[in-house]
Coordinates of C-alpha atoms in Angstrom, one line a residue:
X1 CA -8.7 -22.8 0.3
X2 CA -5.1 -21.4 0.3
X3 CA -3.3 -19.7 3.1
X4 CA -3.4 -16.3 1.2
X5 CA -7.1 -16.1 1.6
X6 CA -7.4 -16.5 5.4
X7 CA -9.1 -19.7 6.5
X8 CA -8.8 -23.4 5.9
X9 CA -11.9 -25.4 7.0
X10 CA -11.6 -29.1 7.6
X11 CA -15.0 -30.9 7.5
X12 CA -15.5 -34.4 8.9
X13 CA -18.3 -36.7 7.8
X14 CA -19.6 -40.0 9.2
X15 CA -19.4 -43.0 6.9
X16 CA -23.1 -42.5 6.0
X17 CA -22.3 -39.0 4.8
X18 CA -23.6 -37.1 7.8
X19 CA -21.6 -34.1 9.1
X20 CA -19.9 -35.0 12.4
X21 CA -17.6 -32.0 12.9
X22 CA -15.4 -29.3 11.5
X23 CA -12.6 -27.0 12.5
X24 CA -11.1 -23.9 11.1
X25 CA -7.5 -22.9 10.9
X26 CA -6.9 -19.1 10.5
X27 CA -4.0 -17.9 8.4
X28 CA -2.5 -14.5 7.6
X29 CA -4.8 -12.9 5.1
X30 CA -2.8 -11.2 2.3
X31 CA -5.3 -8.5 1.4
X32 CA -3.0 -7.3 -1.3
X33 CA -3.6 -10.5 -3.3
X34 CA -7.2 -9.5 -3.9
X35 CA -6.2 -6.3 -5.8
X36 CA -2.6 -6.7 -7.0
X37 CA -0.2 -9.4 -8.1
X38 CA 3.5 -9.7 -8.8
X39 CA 4.5 -10.0 -12.5
X40 CA 3.2 -13.2 -14.1
X41 CA 1.0 -14.0 -11.1
X42 CA -2.8 -13.9 -10.7
X43 CA -5.1 -12.6 -8.0
X44 CA -8.1 -14.2 -6.4
X45 CA -9.0 -17.2 -8.6
X46 CA -12.8 -16.6 -8.4
X47 CA -12.4 -13.3 -10.3
X48 CA -11.1 -15.3 -13.3
X49 CA -13.8 -17.9 -12.9
X50 CA -16.6 -15.4 -13.0
X51 CA -15.1 -13.3 -15.8
X52 CA -14.5 -16.3 -18.0
X53 CA -17.4 -18.5 -16.9
X54 CA -20.7 -19.1 -18.7
X55 CA -22.5 -16.5 -16.6
X56 CA -20.0 -13.6 -17.5
X57 CA -22.2 -12.3 -20.3
X58 CA -25.4 -12.5 -18.2
X59 CA -23.6 -10.3 -15.6
X60 CA -22.2 -8.0 -18.3
X61 CA -18.6 -8.8 -17.4
X62 CA -15.6 -7.9 -19.5
X63 CA -12.7 -10.2 -20.2
X64 CA -10.2 -10.4 -17.3
X65 CA -7.6 -8.3 -19.1
X66 CA -10.0 -5.3 -18.8
X67 CA -10.1 -5.3 -15.0
X68 CA -7.4 -3.7 -12.9
X69 CA -7.1 -6.6 -10.5
X70 CA -7.2 -9.6 -12.8
X71 CA -4.7 -7.9 -15.1
X72 CA -2.4 -6.7 -12.3
X73 CA 0.3 -9.3 -12.8
X74 CA -0.2 -9.5 -16.6
X75 CA -1.2 -13.1 -16.3
X76 CA -4.9 -13.6 -17.2
X77 CA -4.5 -17.2 -18.4
X78 CA -2.4 -20.2 -17.3
X79 CA -1.5 -23.1 -19.6
X80 CA -3.6 -26.1 -18.7
X81 CA -6.1 -24.2 -16.6
X82 CA -9.6 -23.7 -17.9
X83 CA -11.2 -21.0 -15.7
X84 CA -14.6 -21.4 -17.3
X85 CA -14.6 -25.2 -16.7
X86 CA -13.3 -24.6 -13.1
X87 CA -16.3 -22.2 -12.6
X88 CA -18.7 -24.9 -13.7
X89 CA -17.0 -27.4 -11.3
X90 CA -17.4 -24.9 -8.4
X91 CA -21.1 -24.6 -9.3
X92 CA -21.4 -28.4 -9.2
X93 CA -19.7 -28.4 -5.8
X94 CA -22.1 -25.8 -4.6
X95 CA -25.0 -27.9 -5.8
X96 CA -23.6 -30.9 -4.0
X97 CA -23.3 -28.9 -0.8
X98 CA -26.9 -28.0 -1.0
X99 CA -26.6 -24.3 -2.0
X100 CA -29.7 -23.2 -3.8
X101 CA -29.4 -21.6 -7.3
X102 CA -30.4 -18.3 -5.7
X103 CA -27.7 -18.5 -3.1
X104 CA -25.1 -19.3 -5.7
X105 CA -26.2 -16.4 -7.9
X106 CA -26.0 -14.0 -5.0
X107 CA -22.5 -15.2 -4.1
X108 CA -21.3 -14.9 -7.6
X109 CA -22.9 -11.4 -8.0
X110 CA -21.0 -10.4 -4.9
X111 CA -17.7 -11.6 -6.3
X112 CA -18.5 -10.0 -9.7
X113 CA -19.3 -6.7 -8.0
X114 CA -16.0 -6.8 -6.1
X115 CA -14.2 -7.4 -9.4
X116 CA -16.0 -4.5 -11.2
X117 CA -15.7 -2.1 -8.2
X118 CA -11.9 -2.3 -8.3
X119 CA -12.0 -0.3 -11.6
X120 CA -13.6 2.7 -9.9
X121 CA -11.2 5.6 -9.9
X122 CA -11.3 8.6 -7.6
X123 CA -9.9 12.1 -8.3
X124 CA -9.2 14.9 -5.9
X125 CA -11.4 17.9 -5.6
X126 CA -9.3 19.5 -2.9
X127 CA -6.9 18.2 -0.2
X128 CA -9.8 16.7 1.8
X129 CA -12.3 15.6 -0.8
X130 CA -12.4 13.2 -3.7
X131 CA -14.9 12.3 -6.4
X132 CA -15.7 9.3 -8.6
X133 CA -14.2 10.0 -12.1
X134 CA -16.7 10.3 -14.9
X135 CA -15.0 7.4 -16.7
X136 CA -15.6 5.2 -13.6
X137 CA -19.3 5.9 -13.2
X138 CA -20.2 2.9 -15.3
X139 CA -18.2 0.6 -13.1
X140 CA -19.8 2.1 -10.0
X141 CA -23.3 1.6 -11.4
X142 CA -22.5 -2.0 -12.5
X143 CA -21.1 -3.0 -9.2
X144 CA -24.1 -1.5 -7.4
X145 CA -26.5 -3.3 -9.7
X146 CA -24.7 -6.6 -9.0
X147 CA -24.9 -6.0 -5.3
X148 CA -28.4 -4.7 -5.3
X149 CA -27.5 -1.4 -3.7
X150 CA -28.3 2.2 -4.5
X151 CA -25.5 3.8 -6.5
X152 CA -25.9 7.2 -4.9
X153 CA -25.8 5.8 -1.4
X154 CA -22.8 3.6 -2.2
X155 CA -20.9 6.6 -3.7
X156 CA -21.7 8.7 -0.6
X157 CA -20.4 5.9 1.7
X158 CA -17.3 5.3 -0.5
X159 CA -16.4 9.0 -0.4
X160 CA -17.2 9.8 3.2
X161 CA -16.2 6.8 5.3

């Protein structure tokens, strides 16, 4: 994990492969790196993995250039980096760690929902009230479907809290 994402966890194993300890170092979390990037930089790597990985179609994801966050720095690809292959490598690591396929799917649906939700736009109704734009309703519905939450309830919470 990198310092921009908040925590580094060091895990120690016995020679026989048994976990014997771990510790966490907390870092300054740069929240802005999740939704925006400087020119020619990228945001949270997992967004590119899921949008380019073999499960992207199953999750009805668009290419990274079509999402506000992954296209924020104008750099959706890096020479020598294969986001799809890296996604598969992360899945293999999750298997090795003992994560079930169901747990992995839920985790990646959460990441995908966060990616999609960043394309939801709000417009003012008056000085104290906003609404989800008609063009954003598809993103709202898709994010909620990925997260398994009711779109009407999510919209209510989004606009009132």
